[in-house]
Amino acid sequence: MIHSCSERKMITWSLCLVFSLSYSVLVFASPAKNLCRPDQRDALWDFKNDFIVQKDDRLSYSNPKTESWRNNTDCCSWDGVRCYLQTGNVVELNLWGSFLSGPLRSNSSLFRLQHLEILNLGSNPNLYGNIPSSLGNLSYLTDLVLSDCGFTGELPDSMGNLNRLIDLRLYNNKLRGNFPLFLLNLSDITQISLSSNNFIGSIPSSLFLSPSLVVLELSGNNFSGLLDIGNVSSPSKLRNLGLGRNNFSGPILGSTSKLVSLKDLDLSFWRDSLNFSIFLHLTSLERLDLSYPNTRIMVDLDLFSHFKSLWDLNLSGNNLKISSTLHFPSPIYMLKLSSCNLSHFPKFLQSKTSLSYLDISANQIEGQVPEWLWRLRYVDISQNSFSSFEGPSDVFRRSGRQPNSTMFFLGSDNLFTGEIPRMICELVNLQTLVLSNNNFSGFIPQCFKNFNTTISVLHLQNNSLSGAFPQESIGGRLRSLDVGHNRLSGKLPKSLVNCTQLEFLNVEDNRFNDTFPFWLRSLPILQFLVLRSNKFHGPVSYPQDSMNFSKLRIFDVSQNLFTGVLPSDYFAGWSAMSSPVVYVEAIVHMLVFQNYHKSVGLTNKGSNMDLVGSGFRIYKTIDVSGNRLEGDIPQSIGLLKELVVLNMSNNAFTGHIPPSLSNLTNLQSLDLSRNRLSGTIPPDLEKLTFLAWMNFSNNMLEGLIPQGTQIQSQNSSSFAQNPGLCGAPLKISCSEGEEEARKQEKENEEKEEKDQVLSWIAAAIGYGPGVFCGFVIGHILSSYRHDWLMRIFRSFA
């Protein structure tokens, strides 16, 4: 019986094994079934076709996911798509950083994906327009990420239907309106991130009572009024609280005693006096930003010494008191003390081996740069009064670290003199070196080649450096090179052609003697090209060849020796100046938001100015003034509809002013003075409502000056030295102007007659001696070589 039972069990297990194997064979042998429903696939495919993909290979997250989608494949296997296995419905769409370009329309097929739970379209800066009300139809959404895009306008009321939201991230857009009150009804919300938008109004105190809220980021808006964080009755889960860079008034109200989980607190740029003492009991803080309060007060650094876990502290813009006996036990990693009225390095930092990031810019620290700084990865000592570095022989030996730690060194606007220290060449991992606005002299060190494989930003502007720029210092990762306002000579280094990531090139006000670097056209993302005030010469165009600088925003070749004619299609390929599409400008972001103290000289509205900060985003400029260019102004100039400044003065341009200039609807400054232009001023220029300054003086223009408001508001000097021009703002009426023109024409005719007479006199002067010499030679030949002369005549007979 027992034996029979065992046999039955064995048979049963064998049958199960056979059945299992058979099923596996059938499954693997049968053709794969698409999980994706056809309507879901069609909706995704239509959504993909709504956008242009503007790929940017510079960025590490460059991954345009929709480019890998194929219409004849299972959409549930597409990159960024996840489906529910049982139904085939799309429940997640993650296209973060996919370079989608275009508006999100209200009738977008995206909103046919009714079962979406997670939607992430973040980090697509060319995705713009209002957020459609149709978004409220996606009622299953729990996670909505639209951060780092170009969305504008107010949030639609329909978003109140999204009552399952847990995670909402809308930071870094251009959204506006009051705080969205529907968020107060979301009992399960854990993250609300609205930072860096234009929201206004007050913040409801009940927001801070949410039992589930972990992250609340409201910094960088225009919220105002009293801030009341309420009286939380039970311990709060809130870990991140961002309230800085707003317009809150008065002290912070409420109790913070229950915010025991708080790790990250941002109260930067606080408008009124800040009662920070209410947060002192939060000993678990890890990141704290109290920078740039509206009312500067004396802050004792010892106040923060009891925060045992603090690793990121920003006290910039405060008057800081640091005791020589300060003990700071926290493992500080990032410390920002810019604009704190410091006159000495804080001594306690020497013992902080965990410190990696130090910003002590814009203080009054003098003397030598201490050797212990070289162990840090990021150092900003700009805008101080340093005069030298500790000697190269013992710096790294005494620091106890390898000379490859520092990756970012910013030392602009100090009092450094002499040659650039060779010790910098030992920083073989250096990515950013900024030594602008000092008084360094001598050559650029050849040993800069030591970090040419890592360096991306090299700024040496406004020193006294001389000699040729070493070719070996140029590496393939270079993104920004600024050596303007020095005494460099020779030719522009052709090794720049290998810098496929180069966006910014400024060599203004040097002594470079070279032809135009046509080879720079091969650099796909070059945005700023400044060759101003050198000795560049020769043509700036190839015959029958357009320049095609597709990403160029600033083109300044003024004050050189360029010659030749610009072809009619010269500007045909300059798409960045012709299209309003936002481009992902990595280097512009650096120049605006990081402490590089960058500037470029620019002639705008007849005056010299320095382009700094946000100007790098705003201005799109062409300046070819002060050269020897001739011929017609290219008609293709009219394609550059986003151009803000155009300066073609001090050349030898001829012909008429192109009527296509009236297409430049964003133009603010136009200078065509000191050329040889003729004809009339195009009447359509009066339509350029932003054109605040113009100069047509010292040409050969004629006729009535257009009567538009923008033109009539100009000074009369903008039209001077054009004998044929008449009408306001000149004090010459058109009848007088015609008489003046006839008078000028008569003077020109008389001058021409005099020139002809002089030409005839010159010819006669040359003719008389010529005839006399002919007679003399003829007499000599006929008298002394009669036989020889006769033989010559016979040979022609």
Tab-separated table of N, CA, C and O in Angstrom, residues 586-633:
chain	number	residue	atom	x	y	z
A	586	ALA	N	23.985	75.888	-22.395
A	586	ALA	CA	24.730	75.493	-21.201
A	586	ALA	C	25.707	76.572	-20.777
A	586	ALA	O	25.821	76.921	-19.606
A	587	ILE	N	26.445	77.126	-21.723
A	587	ILE	CA	27.468	78.113	-21.367
A	587	ILE	C	26.822	79.421	-20.946
A	587	ILE	O	27.333	80.131	-20.085
A	588	VAL	N	25.655	79.760	-21.552
A	588	VAL	CA	24.960	80.972	-21.128
A	588	VAL	C	24.528	80.833	-19.679
A	588	VAL	O	24.646	81.751	-18.879
A	589	HIS	N	24.033	79.667	-19.321
A	589	HIS	CA	23.649	79.432	-17.933
A	589	HIS	C	24.851	79.635	-17.017
A	589	HIS	O	24.749	80.245	-15.950
A	590	MET	N	26.010	79.148	-17.428
A	590	MET	CA	27.217	79.323	-16.615
A	590	MET	C	27.565	80.795	-16.460
A	590	MET	O	27.876	81.266	-15.373
A	591	LEU	N	27.525	81.532	-17.590
A	591	LEU	CA	27.960	82.922	-17.551
A	591	LEU	C	27.018	83.789	-16.731
A	591	LEU	O	27.429	84.782	-16.146
A	592	VAL	N	25.742	83.405	-16.690
A	592	VAL	CA	24.767	84.212	-15.965
A	592	VAL	C	24.733	83.851	-14.493
A	592	VAL	O	24.739	84.714	-13.624
A	593	PHE	N	24.725	82.558	-14.180
A	593	PHE	CA	24.436	82.136	-12.823
A	593	PHE	C	25.668	81.735	-12.021
A	593	PHE	O	25.578	81.597	-10.814
A	594	GLN	N	26.788	81.508	-12.638
A	594	GLN	CA	27.963	81.161	-11.874
A	594	GLN	C	28.881	82.373	-11.786
A	594	GLN	O	28.822	83.293	-12.585
A	595	ASN	N	29.756	82.327	-10.817
A	595	ASN	CA	30.541	83.504	-10.451
A	595	ASN	C	31.774	83.641	-11.345
A	595	ASN	O	32.890	83.606	-10.871
A	596	TYR	N	31.554	83.799	-12.678
A	596	TYR	CA	32.678	83.881	-13.602
A	596	TYR	C	33.048	85.328	-13.931
A	596	TYR	O	34.021	85.577	-14.604
A	597	HIS	N	32.216	86.284	-13.468
A	597	HIS	CA	32.503	87.717	-13.688
A	597	HIS	C	32.882	87.950	-15.147
A	597	HIS	O	33.897	88.552	-15.463
A	598	LYS	N	32.046	87.473	-16.054
A	598	LYS	CA	32.353	87.499	-17.472
A	598	LYS	C	31.753	88.729	-18.117
A	598	LYS	O	30.646	89.117	-17.792
A	599	SER	N	32.486	89.347	-19.033
A	599	SER	CA	31.945	90.468	-19.788
A	599	SER	C	32.569	90.491	-21.171
A	599	SER	O	33.663	89.988	-21.385
A	600	VAL	N	31.822	91.083	-22.111
A	600	VAL	CA	32.291	91.249	-23.484
A	600	VAL	C	31.970	92.669	-23.899
A	600	VAL	O	30.862	93.161	-23.653
A	601	GLY	N	32.937	93.345	-24.516
A	601	GLY	CA	32.685	94.688	-25.008
A	601	GLY	C	31.700	94.662	-26.162
A	601	GLY	O	31.731	93.777	-27.002
A	602	LEU	N	30.808	95.660	-26.189
A	602	LEU	CA	29.774	95.707	-27.219
A	602	LEU	C	29.469	97.168	-27.521
A	602	LEU	O	29.351	97.985	-26.600
A	603	THR	N	29.378	97.505	-28.817
A	603	THR	CA	28.949	98.840	-29.203
A	603	THR	C	27.449	98.799	-29.437
A	603	THR	O	26.965	98.137	-30.354
A	604	ASN	N	26.712	99.484	-28.590
A	604	ASN	CA	25.261	99.457	-28.645
A	604	ASN	C	24.734	100.878	-28.505
A	604	ASN	O	25.102	101.604	-27.584
A	605	LYS	N	23.898	101.286	-29.453
A	605	LYS	CA	23.288	102.616	-29.436
A	605	LYS	C	24.342	103.713	-29.408
A	605	LYS	O	24.205	104.722	-28.714
A	606	GLY	N	25.436	103.456	-30.143
A	606	GLY	CA	26.473	104.456	-30.296
A	606	GLY	C	27.453	104.546	-29.168
A	606	GLY	O	28.381	105.356	-29.201
A	607	SER	N	27.290	103.725	-28.134
A	607	SER	CA	28.191	103.779	-26.980
A	607	SER	C	28.761	102.401	-26.704
A	607	SER	O	28.134	101.382	-27.009
A	608	ASN	N	29.943	102.391	-26.113
A	608	ASN	CA	30.539	101.125	-25.712
A	608	ASN	C	29.941	100.686	-24.389
A	608	ASN	O	29.741	101.485	-23.473
A	609	MET	N	29.659	99.402	-24.292
A	609	MET	CA	29.100	98.846	-23.069
A	609	MET	C	29.690	97.459	-22.860
A	609	MET	O	30.235	96.851	-23.773
A	610	ASP	N	29.612	96.985	-21.619
A	610	ASP	CA	30.033	95.628	-21.298
A	610	ASP	C	28.799	94.755	-21.191
A	610	ASP	O	27.866	95.077	-20.438
A	611	LEU	N	28.818	93.674	-21.944
A	611	LEU	CA	27.721	92.723	-21.900
A	611	LEU	C	28.000	91.745	-20.770
A	611	LEU	O	28.984	91.012	-20.795
A	612	VAL	N	27.140	91.742	-19.756
A	612	VAL	CA	27.337	90.878	-18.583
A	612	VAL	C	26.003	90.240	-18.219
A	612	VAL	O	24.942	90.641	-18.678
A	613	GLY	N	26.090	89.233	-17.353
A	613	GLY	CA	24.891	88.634	-16.770
A	613	GLY	C	23.872	88.194	-17.792
A	613	GLY	O	24.163	87.517	-18.767
A	614	SER	N	22.617	88.589	-17.567
A	614	SER	CA	21.523	88.147	-18.418
A	614	SER	C	21.622	88.692	-19.835
A	614	SER	O	20.915	88.229	-20.728
A	615	GLY	N	22.514	89.669	-20.060
A	615	GLY	CA	22.710	90.190	-21.416
A	615	GLY	C	23.133	89.120	-22.400
A	615	GLY	O	22.864	89.218	-23.602
A	616	PHE	N	23.800	88.080	-21.914
A	616	PHE	CA	24.208	86.999	-22.798
A	616	PHE	C	22.996	86.261	-23.363
A	616	PHE	O	23.068	85.643	-24.407
A	617	ARG	N	21.875	86.300	-22.643
A	617	ARG	CA	20.667	85.678	-23.154
A	617	ARG	C	19.896	86.616	-24.079
A	617	ARG	O	19.279	86.183	-25.039
A	618	ILE	N	19.936	87.893	-23.765
A	618	ILE	CA	19.072	88.843	-24.450
A	618	ILE	C	19.629	89.261	-25.806
A	618	ILE	O	18.916	89.255	-26.816
A	619	TYR	N	20.917	89.600	-25.848
A	619	TYR	CA	21.463	90.248	-27.027
A	619	TYR	C	21.856	89.252	-28.112
A	619	TYR	O	22.544	88.268	-27.852
A	620	LYS	N	21.386	89.553	-29.316
A	620	LYS	CA	21.853	88.875	-30.521
A	620	LYS	C	22.403	89.984	-31.419
A	620	LYS	O	21.667	90.880	-31.829
A	621	THR	N	23.695	89.910	-31.691
A	621	THR	CA	24.424	91.068	-32.197
A	621	THR	C	25.288	90.716	-33.386
A	621	THR	O	25.931	89.657	-33.402
A	622	ILE	N	25.328	91.620	-34.373
A	622	ILE	CA	26.297	91.558	-35.462
A	622	ILE	C	26.996	92.908	-35.532
A	622	ILE	O	26.346	93.955	-35.657
A	623	ASP	N	28.329	92.887	-35.434
A	623	ASP	CA	29.119	94.111	-35.498
A	623	ASP	C	30.302	93.869	-36.426
A	623	ASP	O	31.215	93.116	-36.099
A	624	VAL	N	30.255	94.494	-37.604
A	624	VAL	CA	31.367	94.406	-38.569
A	624	VAL	C	31.971	95.782	-38.800
A	624	VAL	O	32.672	96.012	-39.793
A	625	SER	N	31.740	96.719	-37.891
A	625	SER	CA	32.167	98.104	-38.076
A	625	SER	C	33.683	98.230	-38.055
A	625	SER	O	34.400	97.372	-37.553
A	626	GLY	N	34.169	99.358	-38.616
A	626	GLY	CA	35.583	99.674	-38.546
A	626	GLY	C	36.465	98.753	-39.360
A	626	GLY	O	37.585	98.438	-38.959
A	627	ASN	N	35.970	98.292	-40.498
A	627	ASN	CA	36.767	97.477	-41.409
A	627	ASN	C	36.813	98.160	-42.777
A	627	ASN	O	36.593	99.367	-42.887
A	628	ARG	N	37.091	97.386	-43.832
A	628	ARG	CA	37.157	97.946	-45.194
A	628	ARG	C	36.257	97.160	-46.131
A	628	ARG	O	36.577	96.921	-47.293
A	629	LEU	N	35.114	96.740	-45.606
A	629	LEU	CA	34.168	95.959	-46.398
A	629	LEU	C	33.473	96.867	-47.401
A	629	LEU	O	33.246	98.046	-47.135
A	630	GLU	N	33.118	96.293	-48.539
A	630	GLU	CA	32.513	97.094	-49.612
A	630	GLU	C	31.398	96.309	-50.276
A	630	GLU	O	31.069	95.200	-49.884
A	631	GLY	N	30.805	96.932	-51.312
A	631	GLY	CA	29.698	96.298	-52.003
A	631	GLY	C	28.381	96.533	-51.282
A	631	GLY	O	28.287	97.316	-50.327
A	632	ASP	N	27.332	95.825	-51.717
A	632	ASP	CA	26.009	95.979	-51.125
A	632	ASP	C	25.924	95.302	-49.766
A	632	ASP	O	26.605	94.299	-49.509
A	633	ILE	N	25.066	95.836	-48.908
A	633	ILE	CA	24.705	95.138	-47.676
A	633	ILE	C	23.883	93.920	-48.074
A	633	ILE	O	22.914	94.043	-48.832
